[in-house]
Amino acid sequence: MRLRLFICLFLLATVTLAQSPIQLIPQPVSVVPQAVGFTLNKATTIVYSSPELAPLAARLSAQLTRPTGLTLAHRMAKTPPATGAISLQLNATPDAQLGREGYRLRSSAKGVTITANTEAGIFYGTQSLAQLANPATGKTNQAIPGVQVVDYPRFAWRGVMLDVSRTFFPKADVLRYIDELAQLKINTFHWHLADDNGWRIEIKLLPRLTSVGAWRVPRDGHFGERANPKPGEPATYGGFYTQDDIREVVRYAQARNITIVPEIDVPGHSMAALAAYPNLSCSKDTSVRVNPGTEFSEWYADGTFKMLIDNTLNPSDENVYVFLDKVFGEVAGLFPGQYIHAGGDECYKGYWEKDPACQALMKANNFQHMEDLQGYFMKRVEKIIQSKGKKLIGWDEIIESHDPNAQLSKDAAVMSWHGVKQGIDAAKMGYKVVMTPAPFTYIDYMQSDPTLEPRIYASLRLKTCYEFEPVPDGVDSTLILGGQGNLWSEQLSTFAHAEYMSFPRVWALSETFWTPKSRRSWAGFIPRLETQMRRAEAAGINYARAAYDPIVSTTNADNKLTLTLDCEIPGSEIYYSLDDTMPGRYSLRYTQPIIVPEGNVTLRTITYRNGQPSGRQITLKRDELVKRAKK
């Protein structure tokens, strides 16, 4: 009897959680529902305790207008009203539990109170309140559920990178993206500003970087397969951000507790810079142009590669360091954060190997490996960045040097992108690490079946993002700054597509980086995910529903082709056909692996949830199923 009672209570609690109006992303540290909440009306005001909170009150008022239909007045008040207000209060005495970014939120019949130690904490409290006011029912909602929230982040670095080199996004798109990230308590925007395909930041001392390096010939089609520039063809695609644009974006981000980390990727990935200043490479090739997405490299099965065009700065040329001093000097003056990202990834060293000056430099320093020469270069770059009052951060190749005289100081930080192992290695060497391994955080990867997604070389499903653990076993957790999702833009052409690739995977990663590990569960995330989807729909965000799509896998053993169907979303029903009919809720329902018959057979499959189609239909002929088979 007791067991039955326990099961009934458990099921009731599960249903209540799924139906609860308290559906926040990222999941807070503590959420305690209260019996009675607060109802907003025309007389409700937003009051704040000190002048620096005025912009946050104004922004909260604007955020609440859409879901409530109200425009709430806001004013400063040292003592908040006893009833009828949303109160934003900085703690007179610091609350040790909350730290710099934490907050407490209480909603009752009398009103809503948000307290925090800092403006950042107040801001995050308002973002949670905005979600509580927006259950996305399609109607205006003036009821804030009763709740007590205690919340603070697990990691200090909760980042997302946007590549604006391969696809240029205008300033308005960047500002919108920052807004979308801030609502998820993301606090670091990594801005990939320079690469082979475009230089996007004005450097006044080096005007050709934008007059030449920011522009390329227009091309469509799959990146890496586009046609080469024709002789004399004008470079009309591109753009750049003026320094005034940069200052505006920085201010906008700061107001939303986001630090911008600018990236100038060197010594590789420098084709746009070399199109403007070809004398800075070993080859000094004046025919180099900003790459429009044509093939200029060969990649091999063992992970090595060859650059068909020299896209690498010359580490033996002092003019390169003069150039970089000018670049990083102006960059440092525009971005107030402590880090400048200097890239360091995928540096092809073949041109260095053939260059007499590079070889002489290696001999003079007794370098035994080409990685030592890159280490020498990165150490020189670090000194330049340090001279500007900043610290260097870069991709995990920056610490590959074997020579102790060509290694970075421990002030440098490492972004582990190849995998988890590189982050472990960096932490064991004493470096601070941002965990951003491609298999878990590269949100340009396909998020569903390859037949449904823009083609790219790898896949990353939503559940994999969500279940990523940034602190590997056996690593000093104090050296893990946090984590980051990366949106490379080779296969993007519009901001709507950038949103589609970002969301909901950034929703998942925001929880990975904010929420205590013990509070995260995939099953618990689903109802909050579905509420967030409705919010995104109301806000006009082009999110993906790819997690609802069927997952098709096959094995081929003993001459039997066996088909397995699955779905990331628990509770989904999967229907299929093998008889050329369209699948639906009256088709065969998948319950167990299927032996695919011989012959000209086509699989069609679709998912349903709550009696309605939820995912996209996948259609695969038998020969494609055979190709996918694991033996």
XYZ file of C-alpha atoms in Angstrom, residues 1-553:
553
model
C 0.000 0.000 0.000
C 2.797 2.407 0.908
C 4.574 1.629 -2.372
C 1.399 2.417 -4.338
C 0.973 5.669 -2.424
C 4.595 6.632 -3.119
C 4.192 5.910 -6.838
C 0.983 7.973 -6.999
C 2.609 10.904 -5.231
C 5.664 10.685 -7.520
C 3.483 10.687 -10.639
C 1.441 13.607 -9.303
C 4.608 15.589 -8.611
C 5.894 14.820 -12.108
C 2.659 15.984 -13.750
C 2.561 19.093 -11.556
C 6.136 19.986 -12.545
C 5.373 19.540 -16.235
C 2.253 21.740 -15.933
C 3.826 24.311 -13.616
C 3.928 27.939 -14.792
C 7.420 28.131 -13.292
C 9.355 27.034 -16.365
C 12.692 28.867 -16.365
C 15.747 28.450 -18.592
C 18.348 28.132 -17.247
C 17.003 26.176 -14.288
C 17.651 28.100 -11.037
C 19.485 26.722 -8.036
C 16.294 26.674 -5.959
C 12.643 27.141 -6.943
C 9.974 26.903 -4.232
C 6.409 27.453 -5.516
C 4.105 29.525 -3.307
C 0.338 29.267 -3.008
C -0.453 32.795 -4.189
C 1.258 34.942 -6.787
C 1.066 38.571 -7.853
C -1.339 40.024 -10.396
C -0.101 42.978 -12.389
C -2.410 45.864 -13.252
C -2.235 49.413 -14.582
C -1.348 50.719 -11.137
C 1.636 48.397 -10.685
C 4.964 50.230 -10.597
C 8.564 49.125 -10.807
C 10.592 50.688 -8.022
C 14.345 50.528 -7.548
C 16.635 51.348 -4.683
C 19.461 53.268 -6.385
C 19.974 55.335 -9.554
C 22.174 52.776 -11.336
C 19.177 50.427 -11.488
C 17.077 52.864 -13.541
C 18.054 51.360 -16.931
C 17.232 47.872 -15.656
C 13.796 49.011 -14.497
C 13.105 50.634 -17.862
C 14.204 47.516 -19.718
C 12.070 45.282 -17.499
C 9.044 47.473 -18.166
C 9.605 47.090 -21.907
C 10.065 43.319 -21.612
C 6.816 42.941 -19.671
C 4.726 44.874 -22.179
C 4.390 42.064 -24.741
C 3.219 39.277 -22.418
C 1.082 41.469 -20.137
C -0.265 44.213 -22.390
C 0.769 46.729 -19.725
C 3.268 49.570 -19.728
C 4.501 49.796 -16.156
C 5.796 53.045 -14.697
C 9.151 52.929 -12.937
C 10.713 55.174 -10.301
C 13.348 55.229 -7.590
C 12.255 54.648 -4.000
C 14.529 54.050 -1.043
C 11.688 52.220 0.676
C 9.484 50.133 -1.628
C 5.678 50.228 -1.255
C 4.179 47.551 0.963
C 2.004 46.291 -1.884
C 1.461 46.622 -5.609
C 5.042 46.931 -6.861
C 7.927 45.116 -8.462
C 10.876 46.057 -6.293
C 14.522 45.931 -7.409
C 16.788 46.182 -4.370
C 20.580 46.116 -4.060
C 21.663 44.487 -0.814
C 23.064 46.913 1.745
C 25.089 44.015 3.151
C 26.427 41.508 0.606
C 24.655 38.164 0.501
C 27.540 35.671 0.440
C 25.441 32.937 -1.150
C 24.661 35.001 -4.244
C 28.116 36.214 -5.256
C 28.388 38.742 -8.091
C 25.707 37.411 -10.447
C 23.188 35.749 -8.142
C 19.770 37.023 -7.083
C 16.728 36.241 -4.967
C 13.231 36.593 -6.403
C 10.022 36.429 -4.383
C 6.520 36.693 -5.826
C 3.526 36.874 -3.488
C 0.116 38.511 -3.357
C 1.777 41.731 -2.176
C 4.214 42.092 -5.062
C 7.510 40.939 -6.521
C 10.896 41.596 -4.938
C 14.286 40.999 -6.562
C 17.390 41.432 -4.422
C 21.044 41.042 -5.388
C 24.531 42.234 -4.527
C 25.145 43.866 -7.906
C 23.443 45.255 -10.992
C 24.330 42.001 -12.756
C 22.346 40.004 -10.221
C 19.382 42.361 -10.474
C 19.500 42.038 -14.257
C 19.389 38.248 -14.099
C 16.514 38.419 -11.639
C 14.580 40.571 -14.099
C 15.239 38.060 -16.877
C 13.743 35.291 -14.761
C 10.773 37.525 -13.946
C 10.249 38.257 -17.638
C 10.081 34.503 -18.297
C 7.612 33.990 -15.428
C 5.372 36.659 -16.922
C 5.513 34.996 -20.320
C 4.189 31.436 -20.312
C 3.525 32.033 -24.029
C -0.138 31.053 -23.974
C -0.843 33.324 -26.911
C -2.755 35.755 -24.682
C -1.698 38.624 -22.479
C -0.966 37.364 -18.996
C -0.956 39.552 -15.925
C -0.386 36.877 -13.297
C 3.076 36.192 -11.892
C 3.076 32.779 -10.175
C 3.908 32.669 -6.501
C 7.490 31.546 -6.071
C 10.694 31.956 -4.123
C 13.842 31.666 -6.236
C 17.449 31.582 -5.065
C 19.826 31.553 -7.984
C 23.477 31.986 -8.925
C 25.717 30.597 -11.690
C 27.887 27.511 -11.609
C 30.504 29.023 -13.954
C 31.872 32.534 -14.417
C 32.335 32.093 -18.195
C 29.098 31.318 -20.016
C 29.868 32.099 -23.608
C 28.680 31.995 -27.189
C 30.853 32.767 -30.216
C 29.550 34.298 -33.441
C 31.695 34.119 -36.584
C 31.112 37.300 -38.608
C 34.026 36.736 -40.998
C 32.625 33.984 -43.185
C 29.175 35.571 -43.115
C 28.925 39.250 -42.264
C 26.087 40.142 -39.910
C 25.132 43.835 -39.736
C 25.269 45.637 -36.411
C 21.495 45.358 -35.892
C 21.718 41.556 -36.115
C 24.584 41.473 -33.626
C 22.592 43.595 -31.172
C 19.583 41.322 -31.499
C 21.742 38.250 -30.943
C 23.210 39.813 -27.799
C 19.672 40.432 -26.531
C 18.733 36.812 -27.153
C 21.835 35.583 -25.321
C 21.390 37.919 -22.357
C 17.894 36.581 -21.701
C 19.543 33.187 -21.128
C 22.100 34.566 -18.656
C 24.951 34.163 -21.149
C 27.623 36.638 -20.036
C 30.386 36.333 -22.666
C 30.051 37.149 -26.364
C 33.077 35.913 -28.297
C 33.169 37.990 -31.493
C 35.169 36.262 -34.257
C 36.149 39.383 -36.196
C 38.926 38.299 -38.555
C 39.541 35.186 -40.630
C 40.349 34.107 -44.186
C 36.968 35.254 -45.439
C 36.778 38.793 -44.136
C 38.276 41.378 -41.779
C 35.421 43.017 -39.877
C 36.879 45.643 -37.523
C 38.149 49.097 -38.430
C 41.829 49.634 -37.582
C 42.566 53.290 -38.260
C 46.340 52.831 -38.583
C 45.823 50.064 -41.164
C 43.006 51.214 -43.470
C 43.537 48.499 -46.105
C 42.328 45.905 -43.607
C 38.795 47.170 -44.234
C 39.074 48.781 -47.665
C 40.461 45.491 -49.049
C 40.207 42.820 -46.343
C 36.509 43.337 -45.587
C 35.321 42.574 -49.123
C 35.189 39.531 -51.372
C 33.498 38.527 -54.602
C 29.864 37.454 -54.076
C 29.284 33.717 -54.096
C 26.458 31.373 -53.121
C 26.467 27.623 -52.707
C 28.194 25.241 -50.353
C 31.199 26.760 -48.601
C 34.417 25.161 -49.804
C 32.937 24.368 -53.214
C 32.361 27.854 -54.588
C 33.886 29.207 -57.797
C 37.189 31.084 -57.695
C 37.212 34.855 -58.283
C 37.470 35.834 -61.936
C 40.220 38.217 -63.086
C 39.073 41.758 -62.380
C 35.831 40.652 -60.702
C 34.750 43.309 -58.178
C 34.618 42.397 -54.498
C 31.157 43.558 -53.453
C 30.171 41.184 -50.621
C 31.158 42.022 -47.065
C 31.303 44.880 -44.635
C 32.900 45.858 -41.367
C 32.165 47.540 -38.074
C 33.476 51.050 -37.580
C 35.040 51.843 -34.241
C 31.898 53.797 -33.358
C 29.869 50.668 -34.183
C 32.119 48.644 -31.900
C 31.694 51.111 -29.036
C 27.917 50.995 -29.446
C 27.848 47.195 -29.404
C 30.147 47.096 -26.360
C 27.895 49.526 -24.454
C 24.820 47.544 -25.452
C 26.387 44.313 -24.228
C 27.641 45.860 -20.977
C 24.110 47.011 -20.176
C 23.086 43.340 -20.382
C 25.998 42.019 -18.293
C 27.800 40.649 -21.343
C 31.546 40.995 -21.803
C 32.720 40.932 -25.403
C 35.877 38.972 -26.197
C 37.186 40.079 -29.618
C 39.101 37.578 -31.726
C 41.802 38.379 -34.258
C 42.821 34.926 -35.507
C 46.588 34.639 -36.086
C 49.022 33.394 -37.336
C 46.838 31.157 -39.538
C 43.409 32.103 -40.872
C 44.937 35.414 -41.996
C 44.059 35.487 -45.698
C 41.920 38.635 -45.412
C 44.782 40.471 -43.700
C 47.254 39.166 -46.282
C 45.027 40.278 -49.153
C 45.487 43.769 -47.742
C 49.158 43.439 -46.714
C 50.727 40.522 -48.671
C 54.250 41.350 -47.495
C 53.372 39.886 -44.068
C 53.406 36.263 -45.293
C 56.372 34.107 -46.211
C 55.238 33.853 -49.830
C 54.428 37.580 -50.187
C 51.871 36.574 -52.824
C 50.223 39.733 -54.172
C 47.562 37.700 -55.999
C 45.917 36.575 -52.748
C 42.327 37.759 -52.398
C 39.818 37.475 -49.575
C 38.487 33.949 -49.872
C 34.800 33.735 -50.937
C 34.347 30.118 -49.901
C 36.434 28.387 -52.538
C 38.557 25.337 -51.785
C 41.986 26.386 -50.542
C 42.962 23.483 -48.296
C 43.214 19.705 -48.367
C 42.292 17.684 -45.289
C 43.461 14.129 -44.747
C 42.053 11.181 -42.822
C 44.646 11.485 -40.043
C 43.538 15.056 -39.259
C 46.487 16.752 -40.957
C 45.964 19.309 -43.683
C 47.663 21.331 -46.386
C 46.977 24.931 -47.351
C 46.945 25.493 -51.101
C 47.237 29.255 -50.540
C 49.493 30.840 -47.930
C 47.164 32.210 -45.244
C 49.773 32.434 -42.491
C 51.690 35.370 -41.046
C 55.481 35.116 -41.150
C 56.818 34.598 -37.596
C 60.359 35.591 -38.606
C 59.376 39.039 -39.942
C 59.557 41.883 -37.418
C 57.107 43.844 -39.561
C 54.461 41.296 -38.571
C 54.839 42.223 -34.912
C 54.720 45.939 -35.728
C 51.485 45.230 -37.612
C 50.041 43.246 -34.708
C 51.031 45.926 -32.213
C 48.900 48.396 -34.164
C 46.000 45.958 -34.455
C 45.914 44.863 -30.827
C 46.549 48.396 -29.626
C 43.345 49.630 -31.234
C 41.407 46.482 -30.309
C 42.419 46.850 -26.654
C 41.181 50.425 -26.627
C 37.733 49.387 -27.845
C 36.996 46.385 -25.632
C 37.109 46.816 -21.835
C 37.181 43.085 -21.013
C 40.356 41.488 -19.697
C 40.884 39.037 -22.595
C 41.743 39.392 -26.265
C 41.430 36.210 -28.305
C 44.393 35.686 -30.639
C 43.183 32.510 -32.362
C 46.167 30.227 -32.897
C 44.191 27.369 -34.445
C 44.805 25.408 -37.629
C 48.096 27.092 -38.431
C 49.598 25.426 -41.496
C 53.374 25.405 -41.170
C 54.327 24.169 -44.632
C 55.277 27.615 -45.885
C 57.375 28.187 -42.755
C 59.229 24.937 -43.373
C 60.290 26.165 -46.808
C 61.170 29.704 -45.751
C 64.912 30.335 -45.103
C 64.251 33.109 -42.575
C 61.893 30.914 -40.557
C 64.400 28.075 -40.572
C 67.157 30.449 -39.471
C 64.953 31.627 -36.597
C 64.365 28.040 -35.527
C 68.076 27.293 -35.636
C 68.950 30.435 -33.665
C 66.518 29.410 -30.914
C 67.364 25.698 -31.096
C 63.745 24.834 -31.849
C 63.288 21.165 -32.726
C 59.632 21.225 -33.775
C 57.490 23.471 -35.943
C 55.119 23.829 -32.980
C 57.969 25.601 -31.185
C 57.992 28.252 -33.905
C 54.279 28.838 -33.431
C 54.888 28.930 -29.684
C 57.518 31.626 -30.271
C 55.019 33.596 -32.342
C 52.229 33.268 -29.770
C 54.573 34.307 -26.977
C 55.462 37.461 -28.919
C 51.753 38.105 -29.446
C 51.083 37.573 -25.742
C 53.675 40.213 -24.853
C 52.016 42.659 -27.245
C 48.604 41.992 -25.720
C 49.996 42.272 -22.191
C 51.561 45.618 -23.103
C 48.019 46.851 -23.809
C 46.842 45.829 -20.346
C 45.076 42.659 -21.515
C 45.460 38.888 -21.274
C 45.680 36.446 -24.169
C 43.189 33.672 -24.738
C 43.361 31.324 -27.709
C 42.403 27.953 -29.146
C 44.115 24.881 -27.707
C 46.969 24.843 -30.270
C 48.534 27.851 -28.508
C 50.180 25.583 -25.911
C 51.546 22.873 -28.227
C 55.150 24.086 -28.120
C 57.672 21.560 -26.771
C 60.249 24.223 -25.891
C 59.901 25.872 -22.458
C 61.231 29.111 -23.942
C 58.334 29.195 -26.414
C 55.461 28.699 -23.997
C 52.874 31.167 -22.778
C 52.626 32.547 -19.277
C 50.011 31.135 -16.940
C 48.070 34.392 -17.335
C 46.967 33.084 -20.721
C 43.766 31.063 -21.015
C 42.991 28.175 -23.343
C 39.831 27.348 -25.259
C 39.679 23.576 -25.624
C 37.964 23.018 -28.972
C 39.413 19.775 -30.343
C 37.954 17.744 -27.507
C 37.854 17.263 -23.760
C 41.404 15.845 -23.623
C 42.987 19.126 -24.702
C 41.221 20.903 -21.851
C 42.451 18.314 -19.380
C 46.002 18.712 -20.672
C 45.824 22.514 -20.447
C 44.493 22.418 -16.884
C 47.208 19.975 -15.830
C 49.745 22.462 -17.202
C 48.210 25.102 -14.922
C 46.265 27.109 -17.501
C 42.747 28.415 -17.018
C 40.436 26.701 -19.494
C 37.181 27.433 -21.280
C 35.677 24.103 -22.294
C 34.265 24.313 -25.803
C 34.903 20.883 -27.378
C 33.478 20.633 -30.879
C 31.536 17.366 -30.338
C 29.435 19.099 -27.644
C 29.405 22.823 -28.425
C 29.789 23.476 -32.175
C 26.291 24.664 -32.959
C 26.977 25.022 -36.682
C 26.859 21.218 -36.854
C 23.733 19.475 -38.172
C 21.161 19.041 -35.421
C 19.004 16.395 -37.099
C 19.088 13.871 -39.920
C 21.426 14.867 -42.785
C 18.502 14.689 -45.218
C 16.791 17.522 -43.325
C 19.673 19.848 -42.452
C 22.100 22.082 -44.359
C 25.091 19.912 -45.196
C 28.125 20.068 -42.930
C 30.659 17.457 -41.857
C 29.332 16.577 -38.391
C 26.218 16.402 -36.223
C 25.385 17.690 -32.758
C 21.995 16.901 -31.284
C 20.284 18.924 -28.586
C 20.512 16.218 -25.928
C 24.282 15.971 -26.439
C 24.593 19.725 -25.828
C 22.492 19.496 -22.707
C 24.359 16.570 -21.200
C 27.825 18.062 -21.762
C 29.800 18.230 -18.512
C 32.376 21.060 -18.588
C 34.497 19.775 -15.678
C 36.281 16.540 -16.666
C 37.072 13.951 -14.032
C 40.410 14.418 -12.302
C 40.781 18.109 -13.156
C 41.093 20.992 -10.709
C 37.662 22.576 -11.145
C 38.985 26.009 -10.161
C 40.902 26.090 -13.453
C 37.738 25.571 -15.528
C 36.426 29.070 -16.200
C 33.299 27.683 -17.830
C 32.112 26.766 -21.275
C 31.070 28.164 -24.615
C 29.010 27.351 -27.697
C 30.463 28.290 -31.098
C 28.534 29.314 -34.197
C 30.797 29.208 -37.240
C 29.122 30.727 -40.272
C 30.425 28.878 -43.344
C 26.983 27.511 -44.146
C 24.954 30.491 -42.942
C 23.637 33.221 -45.201
C 21.030 34.996 -43.060
C 20.493 35.941 -39.442
C 17.346 33.800 -39.387
C 19.544 30.802 -40.179
C 21.934 31.828 -37.384
C 18.994 31.762 -34.981
C 17.889 28.376 -36.311
C 21.324 26.885 -35.628
C 21.613 28.581 -32.218
C 18.275 27.767 -30.649
C 17.404 25.594 -28.841
C 21.011 24.396 -28.496
C 22.082 27.626 -26.772
C 19.099 27.212 -24.444
C 20.532 23.839 -23.473
C 24.084 25.125 -23.120
C 22.945 28.071 -21.007
C 21.652 25.572 -18.477
C 24.807 23.472 -18.739
C 26.885 26.531 -17.837
C 24.573 28.075 -15.201
C 22.726 25.330 -13.348
C 24.252 23.055 -10.680
C 24.993 19.620 -12.084
C 22.658 18.037 -9.524
C 19.746 20.155 -10.780
C 20.074 19.182 -14.437
C 18.109 16.370 -16.056
C 17.072 15.841 -19.657
C 13.552 14.775 -18.680
C 13.175 17.855 -16.498
C 14.422 20.092 -19.299
C 11.743 19.021 -21.798
C 8.698 20.890 -20.358
C 10.805 24.014 -19.939
C 12.132 23.594 -23.483
C 8.598 23.433 -24.849
C 7.567 26.544 -22.933
C 10.663 28.340 -24.211
C 9.751 27.349 -27.767
C 6.391 29.064 -27.362
C 8.122 32.150 -25.987
C 10.474 32.154 -28.965
C 7.520 31.819 -31.332
C 5.903 34.871 -29.751
C 9.185 36.808 -29.978
C 9.757 35.947 -33.640
C 12.892 33.877 -33.018
C 13.552 31.316 -35.743
C 14.285 28.334 -33.493
C 14.655 24.714 -34.638
C 12.301 21.859 -33.759
C 14.879 19.313 -34.885
C 14.861 17.500 -31.531
C 11.401 16.159 -32.418
C 12.595 14.560 -35.654
C 12.959 10.779 -35.854
C 16.445 9.340 -35.411
C 17.150 6.585 -37.928
C 19.930 4.041 -37.414
